Coordinates of C-alpha atoms and ligand atoms in Angstrom, one line a residue:
M1 CA 11.6 22.3 1.4
L2 CA 14.2 24.0 -0.4
A3 CA 13.4 27.9 0.5
G4 CA 15.6 29.7 2.8
K5 CA 18.7 27.0 2.0
R6 CA 21.7 28.0 1.3
I7 CA 23.3 24.8 -1.2
L8 CA 26.7 25.3 -2.1
L9 CA 27.4 24.3 -5.6
I10 CA 30.7 23.3 -6.6
V11 CA 30.9 23.0 -9.9
S12 CA 33.5 20.8 -11.7
G13 CA 34.9 20.5 -15.6
G14 CA 32.2 18.3 -17.9
I15 CA 30.5 19.0 -20.7
A16 CA 27.4 17.8 -18.0
A17 CA 28.2 21.7 -16.1
Y18 CA 25.4 23.4 -18.2
K19 CA 22.7 21.4 -16.6
V20 CA 23.7 23.0 -14.1
L21 CA 22.2 26.5 -15.2
D22 CA 19.3 25.0 -15.0
L23 CA 19.9 23.8 -11.6
I24 CA 20.6 27.5 -10.2
R25 CA 17.3 28.6 -12.1
R26 CA 15.3 26.3 -10.4
L27 CA 16.8 25.8 -7.0
R28 CA 16.1 29.5 -7.4
E29 CA 12.4 29.8 -8.5
R30 CA 12.2 27.3 -5.3
G31 CA 13.4 30.0 -2.9
A32 CA 17.0 28.4 -2.5
G33 CA 20.5 30.6 -2.4
V34 CA 22.7 29.3 -4.4
I35 CA 26.6 30.0 -3.5
P36 CA 29.0 29.0 -6.9
V37 CA 32.1 27.8 -7.1
M38 CA 34.0 26.4 -10.2
T39 CA 36.7 24.3 -11.0
R40 CA 39.7 26.3 -13.7
A41 CA 38.4 22.8 -15.9
A42 CA 34.8 23.6 -15.6
E43 CA 35.4 27.4 -16.7
Q44 CA 36.2 26.0 -19.9
F45 CA 32.6 24.2 -20.0
V46 CA 30.7 27.4 -18.4
T47 CA 31.3 31.0 -18.1
P48 CA 32.3 32.5 -14.5
L49 CA 29.5 35.2 -15.6
S50 CA 26.8 32.6 -16.1
L51 CA 27.0 31.1 -13.1
S52 CA 27.3 34.3 -11.5
A53 CA 24.6 35.7 -12.9
L54 CA 22.0 33.0 -13.3
A55 CA 23.2 32.7 -8.8
G56 CA 22.9 36.2 -8.0
E57 CA 25.9 36.0 -6.4
K58 CA 29.9 35.8 -6.2
V59 CA 31.6 32.7 -8.0
Y60 CA 33.9 31.6 -6.2
R61 CA 37.0 29.8 -8.6
D62 CA 40.5 30.4 -6.4
L63 CA 42.1 29.3 -3.2
F64 CA 44.5 32.2 -2.9
D65 CA 42.0 35.0 -3.7
L66 CA 43.1 37.4 -0.7
T67 CA 40.3 39.5 -1.3
D68 CA 38.1 36.3 0.3
E69 CA 40.1 35.5 2.3
A70 CA 39.6 38.7 3.9
E71 CA 35.6 38.7 3.3
M72 CA 35.1 35.0 3.4
G73 CA 37.9 32.6 4.4
H74 CA 37.7 29.0 2.7
I75 CA 36.6 27.3 5.8
Q76 CA 33.7 29.8 6.5
L77 CA 32.5 29.3 3.3
S78 CA 32.4 25.4 3.4
R79 CA 30.5 25.9 6.4
A80 CA 28.2 28.9 5.4
A81 CA 26.0 26.5 3.5
D82 CA 22.8 24.2 4.2
L83 CA 24.2 21.3 1.7
V84 CA 27.3 21.2 -0.2
V85 CA 26.8 19.8 -3.8
V86 CA 29.0 18.5 -6.4
A87 CA 27.6 18.5 -10.4
P88 CA 29.3 17.8 -12.1
A89 CA 31.8 15.6 -10.4
T90 CA 33.9 14.4 -12.0
A91 CA 36.3 11.5 -11.8
N92 CA 39.5 13.9 -11.3
L93 CA 37.4 15.1 -8.1
L94 CA 35.8 12.4 -7.1
A95 CA 39.7 10.4 -6.1
K96 CA 40.4 14.3 -4.8
M97 CA 37.7 13.5 -2.1
A98 CA 38.6 10.2 -1.5
G99 CA 42.1 10.5 -1.2
G100 CA 41.5 14.2 1.0
Q101 CA 43.9 16.2 -1.0
A102 CA 43.3 20.5 -1.2
D103 CA 45.5 21.5 -3.7
D104 CA 42.6 23.6 -4.8
L105 CA 39.2 25.5 -3.3
A106 CA 36.8 23.0 -4.6
S107 CA 38.7 20.4 -3.1
T108 CA 40.1 22.3 -0.4
L109 CA 36.0 23.2 0.9
L110 CA 35.4 20.1 0.6
L111 CA 37.9 18.7 2.9
A112 CA 36.6 21.7 4.9
T113 CA 33.2 21.0 5.3
D114 CA 30.6 20.1 8.2
K115 CA 28.1 20.2 5.9
A116 CA 26.0 16.6 4.1
V117 CA 27.3 16.3 0.4
L118 CA 25.3 15.1 -2.7
V119 CA 27.5 14.1 -5.7
A120 CA 26.5 14.1 -9.8
P121 CA 28.7 12.2 -11.2
A122 CA 29.1 13.0 -14.5
M123 CA 32.1 10.7 -16.8
N124 CA 33.3 8.3 -19.2
V125 CA 31.1 4.6 -19.4
R126 CA 34.6 3.8 -18.8
M127 CA 35.8 6.4 -16.5
W128 CA 32.9 5.3 -14.1
Q129 CA 33.1 1.7 -15.0
H130 CA 37.3 2.1 -13.7
P131 CA 37.7 -0.3 -10.5
A132 CA 39.7 3.4 -9.3
T133 CA 36.7 4.7 -9.5
Q134 CA 34.6 3.1 -8.4
R135 CA 37.2 2.0 -5.2
N136 CA 36.4 6.1 -4.6
V137 CA 32.7 6.0 -4.7
A138 CA 32.9 2.8 -2.4
T139 CA 35.3 5.2 -0.1
L140 CA 32.4 8.6 -0.6
R141 CA 29.7 6.0 0.6
G142 CA 31.7 5.0 3.7
D143 CA 32.4 8.5 4.1
G144 CA 28.4 9.3 4.3
V145 CA 28.3 11.2 0.8
A146 CA 25.4 10.8 -0.8
F147 CA 25.1 10.4 -4.6
V148 CA 22.3 11.2 -7.3
G149 CA 23.4 9.8 -11.0
P150 CA 24.7 8.8 -12.8
N151 CA 22.1 8.3 -15.4
E152 CA 22.9 5.0 -18.4
G153 CA 22.7 6.7 -21.5
D154 CA 23.7 8.0 -25.4
M155 CA 26.6 10.8 -23.5
A156 CA 28.2 13.6 -24.8
C157 CA 31.8 11.3 -26.2
G158 CA 29.2 8.6 -28.3
E159 CA 29.5 5.9 -25.9
Y160 CA 26.8 5.0 -23.7
G161 CA 26.5 3.4 -20.5
P162 CA 26.4 4.2 -17.5
G163 CA 27.7 8.5 -16.9
R164 CA 24.9 10.4 -17.4
M165 CA 24.8 13.4 -15.1
A166 CA 21.8 12.9 -13.7
E167 CA 19.3 14.8 -14.5
V168 CA 18.0 18.3 -13.0
P169 CA 15.0 17.0 -12.1
E170 CA 16.5 14.1 -10.3
I171 CA 19.4 16.9 -8.4
L172 CA 16.3 18.9 -6.7
A173 CA 14.7 15.4 -6.0
A174 CA 18.4 14.1 -4.0
I175 CA 18.7 18.2 -2.3
E176 CA 15.7 18.1 -1.5
A177 CA 16.2 14.6 0.6
A178 CA 19.7 15.6 1.8
L179 CA 18.0 18.8 3.3
A180 CA 15.4 17.2 4.4
G181 CA 17.8 15.0 6.1
G182 CA 14.8 12.3 7.1
P183 CA 14.9 9.0 9.7
L184 CA 16.9 7.0 7.0
R185 CA 19.3 9.9 5.7
G186 CA 22.4 8.2 5.0
R187 CA 21.4 5.1 5.0
R188 CA 21.6 3.1 1.6
V189 CA 18.3 0.8 0.5
V190 CA 18.3 -1.5 -2.5
V191 CA 14.7 -2.0 -3.8
T192 CA 14.1 -4.7 -6.5
S193 CA 11.1 -3.9 -8.5
G194 CA 8.7 -4.9 -12.2
P195 CA 8.3 -8.2 -13.5
T196 CA 11.3 -10.0 -15.4
H197 CA 11.5 -11.1 -19.4
E198 CA 13.1 -14.5 -19.6
P199 CA 13.5 -14.5 -23.5
I200 CA 12.6 -18.1 -25.3
D201 CA 14.8 -16.3 -28.8
P202 CA 16.5 -13.0 -29.3
V203 CA 12.3 -11.5 -29.9
R204 CA 10.1 -13.3 -27.3
Y205 CA 9.9 -13.8 -23.4
I206 CA 8.5 -15.1 -21.0
A207 CA 7.0 -12.4 -18.0
N208 CA 4.4 -11.9 -15.9
R209 CA 1.6 -9.2 -15.2
S210 CA 3.6 -7.2 -12.8
S211 CA 3.6 -3.4 -13.5
G212 CA 6.9 -2.3 -11.0
A213 CA 3.6 0.5 -9.2
Q214 CA 4.2 -0.9 -5.3
G215 CA 8.2 -1.2 -6.1
T216 CA 8.4 1.9 -7.3
S217 CA 6.4 3.6 -5.4
I218 CA 8.6 2.3 -2.1
A219 CA 11.8 3.1 -3.5
R220 CA 10.5 7.0 -3.5
A221 CA 9.2 7.0 -0.3
L222 CA 12.2 5.5 0.8
A223 CA 14.3 8.4 -0.8
G224 CA 11.9 11.0 0.4
L225 CA 12.6 9.8 4.2
G226 CA 16.2 10.7 3.1
A227 CA 17.4 7.6 2.1
E228 CA 20.3 6.5 -0.8
V229 CA 18.2 4.1 -2.6
V230 CA 19.5 1.2 -5.8
F231 CA 16.3 0.6 -7.7
V232 CA 17.1 -2.3 -9.7
T233 CA 13.8 -2.7 -11.8
G234 CA 12.7 -4.9 -14.7
P235 CA 11.7 -3.9 -18.0
A236 CA 8.4 -2.4 -16.2
T237 CA 5.4 0.1 -16.8
V238 CA 5.5 3.0 -14.9
P239 CA 8.6 5.3 -14.8
P240 CA 11.4 4.3 -12.1
P241 CA 11.1 7.2 -9.6
A242 CA 13.3 10.6 -9.8
G243 CA 16.7 10.9 -7.0
V244 CA 17.0 7.0 -7.0
E245 CA 20.0 4.7 -8.9
V246 CA 18.3 3.4 -11.6
V247 CA 19.7 0.0 -13.1
R248 CA 17.7 -1.5 -15.3
V249 CA 17.4 -5.1 -16.0
E250 CA 15.7 -7.4 -18.0
T251 CA 15.9 -11.6 -16.4
A252 CA 16.9 -12.4 -12.8
R253 CA 20.0 -13.5 -13.5
E254 CA 20.7 -9.5 -14.4
M255 CA 18.3 -9.2 -11.0
L256 CA 20.6 -10.9 -8.6
E257 CA 24.2 -9.7 -10.6
A258 CA 22.5 -5.8 -10.1
V259 CA 21.9 -6.8 -7.0
Q260 CA 24.9 -8.1 -5.0
A261 CA 26.9 -5.1 -6.7
A262 CA 24.9 -2.5 -5.0
L263 CA 25.4 -4.1 -1.6
P264 CA 26.5 -4.0 1.3
A265 CA 23.4 -2.0 2.0
D266 CA 21.7 -1.5 5.1
A267 CA 18.5 -3.2 3.8
A268 CA 17.1 -5.0 0.9
V269 CA 13.0 -4.7 -0.7
F270 CA 12.7 -7.1 -2.5
A271 CA 9.2 -6.7 -4.5
A272 CA 10.2 -7.7 -7.7
A273 CA 7.7 -10.7 -9.7
V274 CA 11.3 -12.4 -10.4
A275 CA 10.4 -15.3 -13.0
D276 CA 11.0 -18.5 -11.2
W277 CA 12.1 -20.1 -15.0
R278 CA 14.0 -19.3 -17.6
V279 CA 13.6 -21.4 -20.7
A280 CA 17.6 -23.3 -20.8
N281 CA 17.3 -24.0 -24.5
A282 CA 16.4 -20.4 -25.5
A283 CA 17.6 -19.9 -29.1
G284 CA 20.4 -17.7 -30.4
Q285 CA 18.4 -17.4 -33.6
K286 CA 14.1 -16.4 -33.6
M287 CA 13.1 -19.8 -33.6
K288 CA 10.4 -20.5 -36.8
K289 CA 7.9 -22.4 -37.4
D290 CA 9.7 -26.7 -39.1
G291 CA 6.1 -26.8 -41.4
T292 CA 5.4 -30.4 -38.9
G293 CA 2.8 -28.7 -36.7
L294 CA 5.4 -29.5 -33.8
A295 CA 5.0 -27.1 -31.2
P296 CA 9.0 -26.1 -30.1
A297 CA 9.5 -27.5 -26.3
L298 CA 10.7 -25.5 -24.0
E299 CA 13.0 -26.7 -21.9
F300 CA 12.7 -24.8 -18.4
A301 CA 15.4 -23.9 -15.8
E302 CA 14.5 -22.5 -12.0
N303 CA 16.2 -19.4 -11.3
P304 CA 18.2 -18.0 -8.6
D305 CA 16.0 -17.0 -5.6
I306 CA 17.6 -13.5 -5.1
L307 CA 15.8 -12.9 -1.9
A308 CA 17.0 -16.3 -0.4
T309 CA 20.6 -15.9 -1.4
V310 CA 20.6 -11.7 -0.1
A311 CA 18.8 -13.6 3.3
G312 CA 20.7 -16.2 3.2
M313 CA 24.3 -14.2 3.0
S314 CA 26.8 -15.3 6.3
E315 CA 28.9 -12.0 5.5
G316 CA 28.4 -8.8 4.9
R317 CA 23.8 -9.4 4.6
P318 CA 21.7 -6.5 5.1
R319 CA 20.7 -5.9 8.4
L320 CA 17.1 -5.5 7.1
V321 CA 15.6 -8.0 4.8
V322 CA 11.8 -7.8 3.4
G323 CA 10.5 -9.6 0.3
F324 CA 7.1 -10.2 -0.5
A325 CA 4.6 -12.9 -1.1
A326 CA 2.6 -12.3 -3.6
E327 CA -0.5 -15.2 -3.2
T328 CA -3.4 -16.5 -4.5
H329 CA -4.8 -18.4 -1.6
D330 CA -4.2 -18.7 2.3
V331 CA -2.0 -15.7 1.9
E332 CA -0.9 -15.4 5.2
A333 CA 0.0 -19.4 5.8
H334 CA 1.8 -19.0 2.2
A335 CA 3.6 -16.4 3.2
R336 CA 5.0 -17.0 6.8
A337 CA 5.9 -20.1 5.0
K338 CA 8.2 -17.9 2.3
R339 CA 9.2 -15.9 5.2
D340 CA 11.0 -19.3 7.5
R341 CA 11.6 -20.8 4.2
K342 CA 13.8 -17.5 2.3
A343 CA 15.2 -16.8 5.9
C344 CA 13.6 -12.8 5.7
D345 CA 13.2 -10.7 8.2
W346 CA 9.6 -9.6 6.8
I347 CA 7.4 -10.4 4.5
V348 CA 4.5 -8.3 2.8
A349 CA 1.6 -10.3 1.5
N350 CA -0.5 -9.9 -1.1
D351 CA -3.9 -11.4 -2.8
V352 CA -2.7 -10.6 -6.7
S353 CA -6.0 -13.1 -7.9
P354 CA -7.1 -11.7 -10.6
A355 CA -10.7 -9.9 -8.5
T356 CA -8.4 -7.9 -6.8
G357 CA -7.0 -5.9 -9.4
I358 CA -4.1 -5.9 -7.2
M359 CA -1.8 -6.8 -9.9
G360 CA -0.9 -3.7 -12.1
G361 CA -3.8 -1.6 -10.6
A362 CA -3.4 1.4 -8.3
E363 CA -4.4 -0.3 -4.4
N364 CA -2.8 -2.9 -2.5
E365 CA -4.0 -4.5 -0.1
V366 CA -1.2 -5.9 2.5
T367 CA -0.3 -8.4 5.6
L368 CA 3.4 -7.3 7.2
I369 CA 4.2 -10.5 8.6
T370 CA 7.5 -10.3 11.3
A371 CA 9.0 -12.3 13.6
E372 CA 6.7 -11.1 16.1
G373 CA 3.3 -12.0 14.0
A374 CA 1.1 -10.6 11.0
E375 CA -0.3 -7.7 11.0
T376 CA -3.1 -6.8 8.0
W377 CA -3.9 -3.8 6.9
P378 CA -6.5 -1.5 5.2
R379 CA -6.7 -1.9 1.4
L380 CA -4.5 1.7 0.3
S381 CA -3.4 3.0 -2.4
K382 CA 0.5 1.8 -3.4
D383 CA 1.7 5.0 -2.4
E384 CA 0.7 4.4 0.7
V385 CA 1.3 1.1 1.7
A386 CA 4.9 2.2 0.4
G387 CA 4.8 5.2 3.0
R388 CA 4.0 3.5 5.7
L389 CA 6.4 0.1 4.8
A390 CA 9.1 2.7 4.8
Q391 CA 8.2 4.3 7.8
R392 CA 8.8 0.9 9.0
I393 CA 11.9 0.0 8.0
A394 CA 12.9 3.4 8.5
E395 CA 12.4 2.7 12.7
A396 CA 13.4 -1.0 12.0
L397 CA 17.0 0.7 10.8
A398 CA 16.6 3.8 14.1
Ligands
CTP1 N1 11.8 -13.8 -5.6 C1 13.0 -13.3 -5.8 N2 13.6 -14.5 -6.3 C2 13.0 -14.7 -7.4 C3 11.6 -15.7 -7.1 C4 11.3 -14.7 -6.1 O1 14.0 -12.7 -5.4 N3 13.9 -15.7 -8.0 C5 11.4 -13.0 -4.4 C6 9.8 -12.1 -4.7 O2 11.1 -10.5 -5.0 C7 9.9 -12.0 -3.6 C8 9.4 -13.2 -2.4 O3 10.7 -13.9 -3.4 O4 10.3 -10.4 -2.6 C9 8.8 -13.8 -3.5 O5 8.4 -14.1 -4.3 P1 6.8 -15.5 -5.4 O6 6.7 -14.7 -6.4 O7 4.9 -15.0 -4.2 O8 7.3 -15.8 -4.5 P2 8.0 -17.3 -5.2 O9 9.3 -17.9 -4.6 O10 7.9 -17.3 -6.0 O11 7.5 -18.7 -4.0 P3 6.0 -19.7 -5.3 O12 6.6 -19.8 -6.2 O13 6.1 -20.7 -4.1 O14 4.8 -19.3 -4.8

């Protein structure tokens, strides 16, 4: 899919710039051509020689390099590629992009290009979370710029949190998706997945048997059709897919918060098996046996219904809201009632009775309930169910 494609790779100044050397190798292995551009600050982290040697191309560094202007002007350079990738993208470069500034070669190319732009941010967690950066990111998303990452994790500066540049395989997947220009390109979709964990005390929790497999397949399929996917996942047993923005949560309330923070979106798919109840009197310390033989009395409080909350939004509701219905009997009737009660557009209903082997298994048998009626699909792998659903979502958003 990458063979013969040309990527204009803009490297700005961050410690993550070293990962770009591997990215260039992987792109070239797949037959893509890479035209490297670097900012002055990037030169503090990787050398121009490393970039040009790996890319097998001249590295472009200066706006006023007249030889380059004679050979290839910056306007031409900005359009000579199939895709523009910025990795790593610093807070400063994002700010320049959002503000339309053009005071060096990288920012000028980004302003002049008529090609799709994919950005892999990398910065300190506080810089990423700063309202100014978040405003810039929202502006750029509105301009149609696609994002991959940042990921959460240990940072070179010793802090922990979102800000690490996405890993090379994730960037490759995002590049493929961006180049594929699938039917969901430019669309943003939020997907919830996995179980939630509701604490009883700091070491115990209430959970359910969801593996997160179906939600993960759906997120992967949507990203494969070009969507920008925010994947809000509880503690699942299957790893999250590449090429999506992963937001990890534990409880239903955290999941709701993460979903709300990910909006606005064109569509939202709620595949998570959210706990309906949480322990209202969860203990701050590990509960101990008191010697009386009496079990502690747990009190429960109802969790927020994430699907119903989002489907019921009076402003900023995603155009398509898809819920799941996990039932053990009278599947279709319960699912239809659930669709009405939660005011979502579609319900994907499945029978999760243990005998079906669906929960935690590799296959699923679903009935899709829409305003037009109910459609039962044959028993398929979860990947196939996801593929069909993603296709239907693409049609609905077209
Ligand atoms: N859901 C949600 N938030 C909750 C509970 C459920 O977003 N607190 C979503 C699920 O992700 C799913 C749909 O609602 O898309 C239905 O979940 P399900 O567990 O089948 O239904 P419940 O709401 O628990 O209803 P019931 O108890 O009647 O089965």
